[in-house]
XYZ file of C-alpha atoms in Angstrom:
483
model
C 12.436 24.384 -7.562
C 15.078 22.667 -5.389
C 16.699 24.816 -2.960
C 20.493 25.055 -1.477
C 20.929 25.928 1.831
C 23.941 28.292 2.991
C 25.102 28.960 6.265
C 28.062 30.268 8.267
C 28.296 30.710 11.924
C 29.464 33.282 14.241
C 30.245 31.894 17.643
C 31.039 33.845 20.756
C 32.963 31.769 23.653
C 33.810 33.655 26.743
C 37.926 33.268 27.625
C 38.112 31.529 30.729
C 40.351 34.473 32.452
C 39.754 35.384 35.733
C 39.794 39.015 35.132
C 38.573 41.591 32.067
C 40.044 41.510 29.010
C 41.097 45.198 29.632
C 40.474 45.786 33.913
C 40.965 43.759 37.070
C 37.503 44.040 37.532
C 35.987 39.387 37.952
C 34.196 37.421 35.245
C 33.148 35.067 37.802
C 29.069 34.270 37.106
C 26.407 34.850 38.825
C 27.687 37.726 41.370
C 24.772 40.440 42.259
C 24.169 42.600 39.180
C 26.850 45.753 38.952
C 29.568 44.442 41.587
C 31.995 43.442 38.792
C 32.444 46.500 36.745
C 34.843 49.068 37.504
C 35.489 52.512 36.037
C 37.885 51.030 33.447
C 34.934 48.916 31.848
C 32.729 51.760 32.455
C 35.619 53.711 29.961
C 35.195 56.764 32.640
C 37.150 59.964 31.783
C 41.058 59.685 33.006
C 40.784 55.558 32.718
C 42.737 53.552 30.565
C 42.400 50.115 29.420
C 45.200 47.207 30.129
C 45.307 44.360 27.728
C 44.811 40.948 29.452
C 47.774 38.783 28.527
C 45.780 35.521 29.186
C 42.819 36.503 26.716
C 45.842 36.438 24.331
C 47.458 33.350 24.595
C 43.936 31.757 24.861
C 43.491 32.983 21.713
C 46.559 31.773 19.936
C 45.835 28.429 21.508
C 42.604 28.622 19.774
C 43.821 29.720 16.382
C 46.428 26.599 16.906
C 43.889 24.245 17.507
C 42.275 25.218 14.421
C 45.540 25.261 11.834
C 44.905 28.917 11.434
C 47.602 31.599 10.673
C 48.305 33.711 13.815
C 48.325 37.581 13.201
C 51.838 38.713 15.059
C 50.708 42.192 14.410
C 46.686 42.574 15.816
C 45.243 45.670 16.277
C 42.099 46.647 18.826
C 39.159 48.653 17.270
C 36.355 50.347 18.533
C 32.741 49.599 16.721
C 30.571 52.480 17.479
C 27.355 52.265 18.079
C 24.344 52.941 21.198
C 22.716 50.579 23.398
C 21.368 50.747 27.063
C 23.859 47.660 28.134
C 26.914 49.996 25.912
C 27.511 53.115 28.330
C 31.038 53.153 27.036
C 29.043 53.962 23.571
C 31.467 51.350 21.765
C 32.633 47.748 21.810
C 36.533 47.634 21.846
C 36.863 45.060 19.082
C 38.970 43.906 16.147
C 38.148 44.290 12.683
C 41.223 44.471 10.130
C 43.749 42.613 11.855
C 42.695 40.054 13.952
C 44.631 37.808 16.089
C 43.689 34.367 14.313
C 43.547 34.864 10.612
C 42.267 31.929 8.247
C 41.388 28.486 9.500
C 39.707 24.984 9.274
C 38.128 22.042 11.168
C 36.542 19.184 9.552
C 32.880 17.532 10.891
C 31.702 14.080 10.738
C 28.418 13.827 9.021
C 25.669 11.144 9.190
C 26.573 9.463 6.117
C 29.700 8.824 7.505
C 31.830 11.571 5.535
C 33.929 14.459 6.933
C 32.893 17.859 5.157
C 35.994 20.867 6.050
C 34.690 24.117 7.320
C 36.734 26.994 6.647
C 37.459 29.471 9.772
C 37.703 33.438 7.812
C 38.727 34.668 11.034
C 38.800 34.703 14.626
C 39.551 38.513 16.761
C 38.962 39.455 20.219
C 36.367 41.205 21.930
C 35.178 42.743 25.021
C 31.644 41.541 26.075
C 28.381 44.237 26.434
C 26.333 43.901 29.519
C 22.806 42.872 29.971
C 19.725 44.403 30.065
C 17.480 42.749 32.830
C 13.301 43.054 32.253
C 11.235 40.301 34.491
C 11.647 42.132 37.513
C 11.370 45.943 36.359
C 7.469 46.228 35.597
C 7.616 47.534 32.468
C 11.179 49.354 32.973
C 14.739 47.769 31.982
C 17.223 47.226 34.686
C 21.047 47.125 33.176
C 23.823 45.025 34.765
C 26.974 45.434 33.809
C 28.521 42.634 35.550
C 29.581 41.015 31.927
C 30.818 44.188 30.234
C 34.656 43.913 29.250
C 34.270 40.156 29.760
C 36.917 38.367 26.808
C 35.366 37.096 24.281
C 36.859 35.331 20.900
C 34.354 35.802 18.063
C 34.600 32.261 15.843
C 33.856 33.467 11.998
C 33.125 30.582 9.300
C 32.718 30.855 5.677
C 29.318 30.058 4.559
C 30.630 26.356 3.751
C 27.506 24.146 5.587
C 24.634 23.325 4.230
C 22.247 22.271 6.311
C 21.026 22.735 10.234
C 22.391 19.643 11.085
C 25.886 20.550 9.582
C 25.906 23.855 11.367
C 25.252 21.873 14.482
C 27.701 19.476 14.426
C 30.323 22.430 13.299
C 29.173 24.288 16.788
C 29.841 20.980 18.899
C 32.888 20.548 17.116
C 33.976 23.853 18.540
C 32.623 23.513 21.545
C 34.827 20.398 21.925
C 37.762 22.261 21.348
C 37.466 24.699 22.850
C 36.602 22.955 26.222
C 39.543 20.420 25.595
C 41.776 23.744 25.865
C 39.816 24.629 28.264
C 39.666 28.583 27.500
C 36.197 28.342 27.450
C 34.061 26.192 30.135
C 31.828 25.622 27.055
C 28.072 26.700 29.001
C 25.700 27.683 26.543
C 23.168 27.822 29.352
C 24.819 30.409 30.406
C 26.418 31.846 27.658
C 29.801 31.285 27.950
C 29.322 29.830 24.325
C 26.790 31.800 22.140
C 26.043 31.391 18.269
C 24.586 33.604 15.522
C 23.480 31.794 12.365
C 23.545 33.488 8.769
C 21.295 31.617 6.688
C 20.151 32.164 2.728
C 18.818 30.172 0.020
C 19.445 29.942 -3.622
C 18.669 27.875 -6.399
C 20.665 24.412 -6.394
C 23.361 24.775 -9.245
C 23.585 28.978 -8.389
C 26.776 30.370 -7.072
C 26.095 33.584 -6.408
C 24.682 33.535 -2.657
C 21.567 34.713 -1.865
C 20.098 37.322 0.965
C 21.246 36.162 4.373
C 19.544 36.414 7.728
C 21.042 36.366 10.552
C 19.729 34.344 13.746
C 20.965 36.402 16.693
C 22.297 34.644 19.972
C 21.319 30.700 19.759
C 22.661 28.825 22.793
C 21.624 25.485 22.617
C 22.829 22.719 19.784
C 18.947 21.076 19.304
C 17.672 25.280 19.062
C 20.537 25.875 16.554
C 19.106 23.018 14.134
C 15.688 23.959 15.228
C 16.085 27.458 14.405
C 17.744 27.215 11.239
C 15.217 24.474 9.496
C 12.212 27.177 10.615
C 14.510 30.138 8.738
C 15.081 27.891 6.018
C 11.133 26.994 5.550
C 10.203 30.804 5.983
C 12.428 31.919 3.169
C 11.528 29.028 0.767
C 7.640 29.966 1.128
C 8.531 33.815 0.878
C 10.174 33.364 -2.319
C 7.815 30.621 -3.671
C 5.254 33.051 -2.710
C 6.712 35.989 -5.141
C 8.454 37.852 -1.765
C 11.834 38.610 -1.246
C 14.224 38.244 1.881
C 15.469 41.335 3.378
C 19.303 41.203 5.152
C 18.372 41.617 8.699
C 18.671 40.728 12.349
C 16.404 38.228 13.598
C 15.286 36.620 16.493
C 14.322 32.791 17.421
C 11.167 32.102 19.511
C 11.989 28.270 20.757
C 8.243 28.374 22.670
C 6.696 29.171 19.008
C 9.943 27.561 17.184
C 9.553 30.889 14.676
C 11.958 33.516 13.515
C 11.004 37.711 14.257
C 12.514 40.399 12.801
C 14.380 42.421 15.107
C 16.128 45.065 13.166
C 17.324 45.303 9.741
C 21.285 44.269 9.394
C 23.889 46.442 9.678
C 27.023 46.930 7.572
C 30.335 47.384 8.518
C 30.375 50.979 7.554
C 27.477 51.603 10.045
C 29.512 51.084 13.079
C 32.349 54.017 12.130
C 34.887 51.633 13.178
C 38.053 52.891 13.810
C 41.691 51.874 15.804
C 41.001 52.190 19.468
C 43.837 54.876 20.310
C 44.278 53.763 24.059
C 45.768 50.524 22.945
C 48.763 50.014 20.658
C 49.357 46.836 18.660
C 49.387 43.358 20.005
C 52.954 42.230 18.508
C 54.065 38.561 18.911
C 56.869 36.323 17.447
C 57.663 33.351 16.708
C 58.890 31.839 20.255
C 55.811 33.036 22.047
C 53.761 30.752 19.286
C 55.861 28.125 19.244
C 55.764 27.806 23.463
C 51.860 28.031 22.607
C 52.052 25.184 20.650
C 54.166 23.192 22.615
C 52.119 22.776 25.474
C 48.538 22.146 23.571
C 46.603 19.516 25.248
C 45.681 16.548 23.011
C 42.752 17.823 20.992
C 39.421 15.915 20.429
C 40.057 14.309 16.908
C 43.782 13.177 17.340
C 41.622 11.943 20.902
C 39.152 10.252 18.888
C 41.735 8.195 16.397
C 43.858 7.017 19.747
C 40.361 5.861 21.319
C 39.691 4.049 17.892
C 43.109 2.845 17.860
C 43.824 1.690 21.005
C 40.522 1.148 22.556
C 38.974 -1.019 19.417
C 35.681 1.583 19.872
C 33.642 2.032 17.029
C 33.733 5.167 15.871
C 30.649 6.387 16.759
C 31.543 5.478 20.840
C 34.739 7.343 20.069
C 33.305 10.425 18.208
C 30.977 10.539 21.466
C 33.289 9.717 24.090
C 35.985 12.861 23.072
C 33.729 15.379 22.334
C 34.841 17.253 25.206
C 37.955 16.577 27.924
C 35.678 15.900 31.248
C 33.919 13.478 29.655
C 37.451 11.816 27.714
C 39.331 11.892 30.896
C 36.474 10.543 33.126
C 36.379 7.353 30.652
C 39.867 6.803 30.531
C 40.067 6.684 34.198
C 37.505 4.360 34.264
C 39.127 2.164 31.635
C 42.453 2.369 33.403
C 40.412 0.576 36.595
C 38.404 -1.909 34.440
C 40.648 -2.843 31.567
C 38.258 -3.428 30.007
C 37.215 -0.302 27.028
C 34.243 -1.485 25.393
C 32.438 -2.268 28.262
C 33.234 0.974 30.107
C 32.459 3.244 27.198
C 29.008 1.320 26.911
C 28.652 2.300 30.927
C 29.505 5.769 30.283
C 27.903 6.839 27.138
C 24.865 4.555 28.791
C 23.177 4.155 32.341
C 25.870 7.257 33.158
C 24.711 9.442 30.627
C 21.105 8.630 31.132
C 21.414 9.608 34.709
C 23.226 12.882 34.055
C 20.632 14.170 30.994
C 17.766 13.383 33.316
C 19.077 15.681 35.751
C 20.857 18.188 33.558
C 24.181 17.162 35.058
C 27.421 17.798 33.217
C 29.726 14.767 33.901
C 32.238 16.852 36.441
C 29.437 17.076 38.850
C 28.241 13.172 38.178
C 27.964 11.653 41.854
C 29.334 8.792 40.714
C 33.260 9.529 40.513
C 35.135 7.252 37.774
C 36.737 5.076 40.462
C 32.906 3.966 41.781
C 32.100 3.326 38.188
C 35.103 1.430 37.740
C 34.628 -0.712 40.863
C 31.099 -1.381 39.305
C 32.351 -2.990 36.226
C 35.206 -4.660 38.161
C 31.889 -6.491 39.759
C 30.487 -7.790 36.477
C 33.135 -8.554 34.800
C 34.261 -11.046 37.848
C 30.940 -12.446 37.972
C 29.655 -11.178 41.209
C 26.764 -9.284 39.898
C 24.649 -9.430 36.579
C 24.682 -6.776 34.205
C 20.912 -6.486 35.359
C 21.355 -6.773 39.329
C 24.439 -3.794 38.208
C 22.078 -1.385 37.628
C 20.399 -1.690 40.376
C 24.119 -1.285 42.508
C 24.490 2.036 40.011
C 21.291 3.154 41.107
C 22.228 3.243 44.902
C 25.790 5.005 43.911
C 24.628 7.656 42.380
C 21.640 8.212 45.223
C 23.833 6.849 48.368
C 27.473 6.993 47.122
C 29.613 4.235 48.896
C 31.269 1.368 47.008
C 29.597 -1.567 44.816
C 31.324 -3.876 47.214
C 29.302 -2.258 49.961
C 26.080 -2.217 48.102
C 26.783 -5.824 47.377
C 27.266 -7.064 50.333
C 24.589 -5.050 52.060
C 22.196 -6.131 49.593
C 23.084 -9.359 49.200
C 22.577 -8.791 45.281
C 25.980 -11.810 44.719
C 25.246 -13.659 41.559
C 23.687 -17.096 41.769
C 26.503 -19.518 39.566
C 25.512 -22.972 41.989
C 24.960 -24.857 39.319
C 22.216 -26.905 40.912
C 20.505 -24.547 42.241
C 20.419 -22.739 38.906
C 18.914 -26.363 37.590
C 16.336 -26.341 40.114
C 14.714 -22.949 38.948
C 14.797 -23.618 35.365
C 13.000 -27.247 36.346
C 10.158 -25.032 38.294
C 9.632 -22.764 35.494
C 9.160 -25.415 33.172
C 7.084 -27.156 34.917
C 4.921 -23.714 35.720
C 4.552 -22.678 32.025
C 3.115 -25.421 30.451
C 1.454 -23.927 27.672
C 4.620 -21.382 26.349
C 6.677 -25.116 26.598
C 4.015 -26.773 24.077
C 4.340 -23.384 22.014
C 8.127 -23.675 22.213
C 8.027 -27.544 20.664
C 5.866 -27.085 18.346
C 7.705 -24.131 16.649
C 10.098 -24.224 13.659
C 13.430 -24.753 15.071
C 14.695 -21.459 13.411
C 12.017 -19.591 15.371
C 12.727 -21.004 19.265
C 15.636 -18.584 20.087
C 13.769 -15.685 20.246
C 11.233 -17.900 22.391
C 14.015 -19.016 24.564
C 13.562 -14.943 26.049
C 10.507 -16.098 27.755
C 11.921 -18.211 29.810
C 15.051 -16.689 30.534
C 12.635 -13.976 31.756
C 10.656 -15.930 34.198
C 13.899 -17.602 35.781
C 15.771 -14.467 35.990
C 12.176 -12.961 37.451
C 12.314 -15.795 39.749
C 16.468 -15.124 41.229
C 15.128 -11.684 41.260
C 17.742 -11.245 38.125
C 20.825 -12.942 40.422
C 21.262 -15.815 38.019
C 24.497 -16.077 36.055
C 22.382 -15.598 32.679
C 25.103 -17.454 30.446
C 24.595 -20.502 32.509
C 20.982 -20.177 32.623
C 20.546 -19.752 28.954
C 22.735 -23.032 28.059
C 20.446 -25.091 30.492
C 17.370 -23.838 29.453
C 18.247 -24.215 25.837
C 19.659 -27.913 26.564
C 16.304 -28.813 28.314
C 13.979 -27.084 26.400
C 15.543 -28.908 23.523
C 15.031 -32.473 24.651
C 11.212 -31.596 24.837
C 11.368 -31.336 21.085
């Protein structure tokens, strides 16, 4: 039987505000456990909660970005329900009226295409804490550091249809919602979190079938990862004569499996009801419409301009704006160079290479956009090869300073003297006798990808300071006359 593949997403991302959503109390990471909860988070007899005005218009700007309809009425519930990192005993939440109401963003997929993924909903939340275990032999340590941090809960429609889809939905978010920058976007440490509800049915079915849901993903590559292993576990259940049961579940990256965790809960299991220390959030028009106003440039409209004004190919410009450090880093680079193509191939190259190998997000790149840019300044003048360049990017980012500096220090200049250049290629011909034979005796169509040899063996010889367009017209020329 061939199967269909259903899934819809809920992602958390954690409101860059400096304080609680409903205290004074910091949501700066990585303080000691329990220094950054006070009595109001705690809900302790004779508190009362104070709405955070910026987790509000973060969320508005969200719901903007994402051509939903804003709720000007939005009303704060309380989901009941017990948990060691819950003292409060509830989660102050929203359920009927949320603040961002119905929704879409549209995803570029492989083929080329763009497939729209509807947004149900999007409501504000106040963030549980944590329960610690490596360091509590056998006990669980609770910190409650993250309790009543904001959080907007993303809700999709089941509308993708496979991991990869659900994927590039979550980086889609994750670009906007770093490009409004009310949310720093660190799954590593969960400022951006992701449940996956995932079912199967028959290709050609409507009705959907029983969903799991994948609790707390918070990585892109574990996202697909996890839902392809869900997907393969419910196909052999079923084609086995089992049945999938709606519950909670849990992703193992080490074993890349799925574990039950508990079965899922309905709506109607939480007792939710209006929390009755907090009235209704009620907005107009004008506070909307100043919203609006001032939203940055968002990654697709980003995208078209670098397509449009930049000549990148898409696929440079789909890369290059999928979040605003990254945009802004290339555009100050380009604004040095002049020259796009050959600073986006920079960036999304040798840069990113040296920032995945040491998990570095671009902000903290030791090489700023003005060192870059002085880099490229080098090549495209002619002082350096693109080869002898990476060697000058390889001191930057180790030794800062300039590429001027490294130049000169180095003495890496490129070697245009025209005779000397002559002189080399004459030596190398005359020391690879046998590839020169090879080279004549070849059908004519076949000597350019020969010609590599050589340009090897003289670069090898300037220690890769030859100007490589002048070496590969005289080698070609002499080479040539052999034949």
């Amino acid at each position: 039987m061939e199967w269909e593949v259903v899934i819809g997403l809920e992602i958390h991302a954690q409101l860059a505000t400096q304080t609680k959503i409903f205290s004074g109390a910091s949501t700066a990471f990585g303080a000691e456990p329990n220094t950054q909860a006070c009595a109001v988070d705690l809900a302790l007899p004779g508190t009362l909660p104070v709405f955070n005005e910026n987790a509000l218009r973060m969320a508005v700007m969200f719901g903007l970005a994402v051509n939903s309809e804003i709720g000007k009425r939005s009303v704060f519930d309380r989901k009941n329900y017990f948990y060691p990192d819950l003292p409060k005993g509830y989660q102050t939440t929203q359920l009927a009226e949320p603040i961002v109401g119905p929704g879409h963003v549209d995803i570029e997929l492989d083929d080329g295409s763009t497939r729209r993924v509807r947004i149900h909903h999007a409501h504000l939340e106040e963030d549980a804490g944590k329960s610690l275990h490596e360091d509590f032999h056998g006990m669980t340590g609770i910190d409650l550091n993250r309790a009543g941090t904001p959080l907007v809960e993303i809700v999709s429609e089941p509308d993708m249809r496979s991991a990869k889809e659900a994927s590039a939905y979550a980086r889609k978010i994750h670009a906007i919602i770093t490009t409004l920058g009310i949310c720093d976007g660190n799954m590593a440490e969960g400022s951006m979190r992701c449940d996956c509800n995932v079912s199967i049915r028959p290709k050609g079915q409507e009705a959907l079938g029983t969903r799991t849901e994948l609790k707390n993903i918070n990585s892109f590559r574990f996202i697909e990862r996890a839902i392809d292993t869900e997907v393969a576990r419910q196909i052999d259940l079923i084609e086995d004569g089992g049945r999938v049961i709606q519950e909670t579940r849990l992703y193992d990256p080490d074993r890349n499996e799925t574990r039950s965790m508990r079965s899922k809960e309905e709506a109607n299991d939480y007792r939710y009801f209006p929390c009755p220390d907090l009235l209704p959030v009620i907005i107009d028009d004008s506070y909307i419409e100043a919203i609006r106003k001032d939203l940055p440039e968002l990654p697709d409209a980003r995208r078209a301009r670098f397509i449009n004004d930049y000549g990148l190919s898409a696929y440079d410009a789909a890369l290059l704006s999928a979040y605003r450090q990254q945009a802004d880093y290339f555009e100050l680079v380009v604004s040095i160079t002049g020259d796009a193509k050959l600073s986006a191939n920079w960036v999304t190259g040798e840069l990113a290479r040296y920032l995945n190998q040491q998990d570095l997000d671009i902000s903290a790149s030791p090489v700023s956009a003005e060192q870059l840019g002085g880099l490229i300044n080098r090549i495209k003048d002619d002082t350096i090869t693109g080869k002898i360049a990476k060697t000058v990017f390889e001191v930057l980012w180790s030794d800062g300073g300039t590429a001027d500096s490294i130049i000169a220090a180095k003495g890496l200049k490129q070697v245009n003297d025209a005779g000397a250049i002559e002189a080399m290629i004459d030596q190398v011909i005359a020391e690879c006798t046998p590839q020169v034979e090879q080279y004549i005796a070849a059908e004519p169509d076949k000597r350019g990808k020969m010609l590599g040899f050589f340009m090897g063996q003289v670069m090898k010889l300037t220690q890769g300071k030859a100007n490589p367009g002048q070496v590969q017209g005289v080698l070609k020329k002499k080479l040539d006359e052999r034949c």
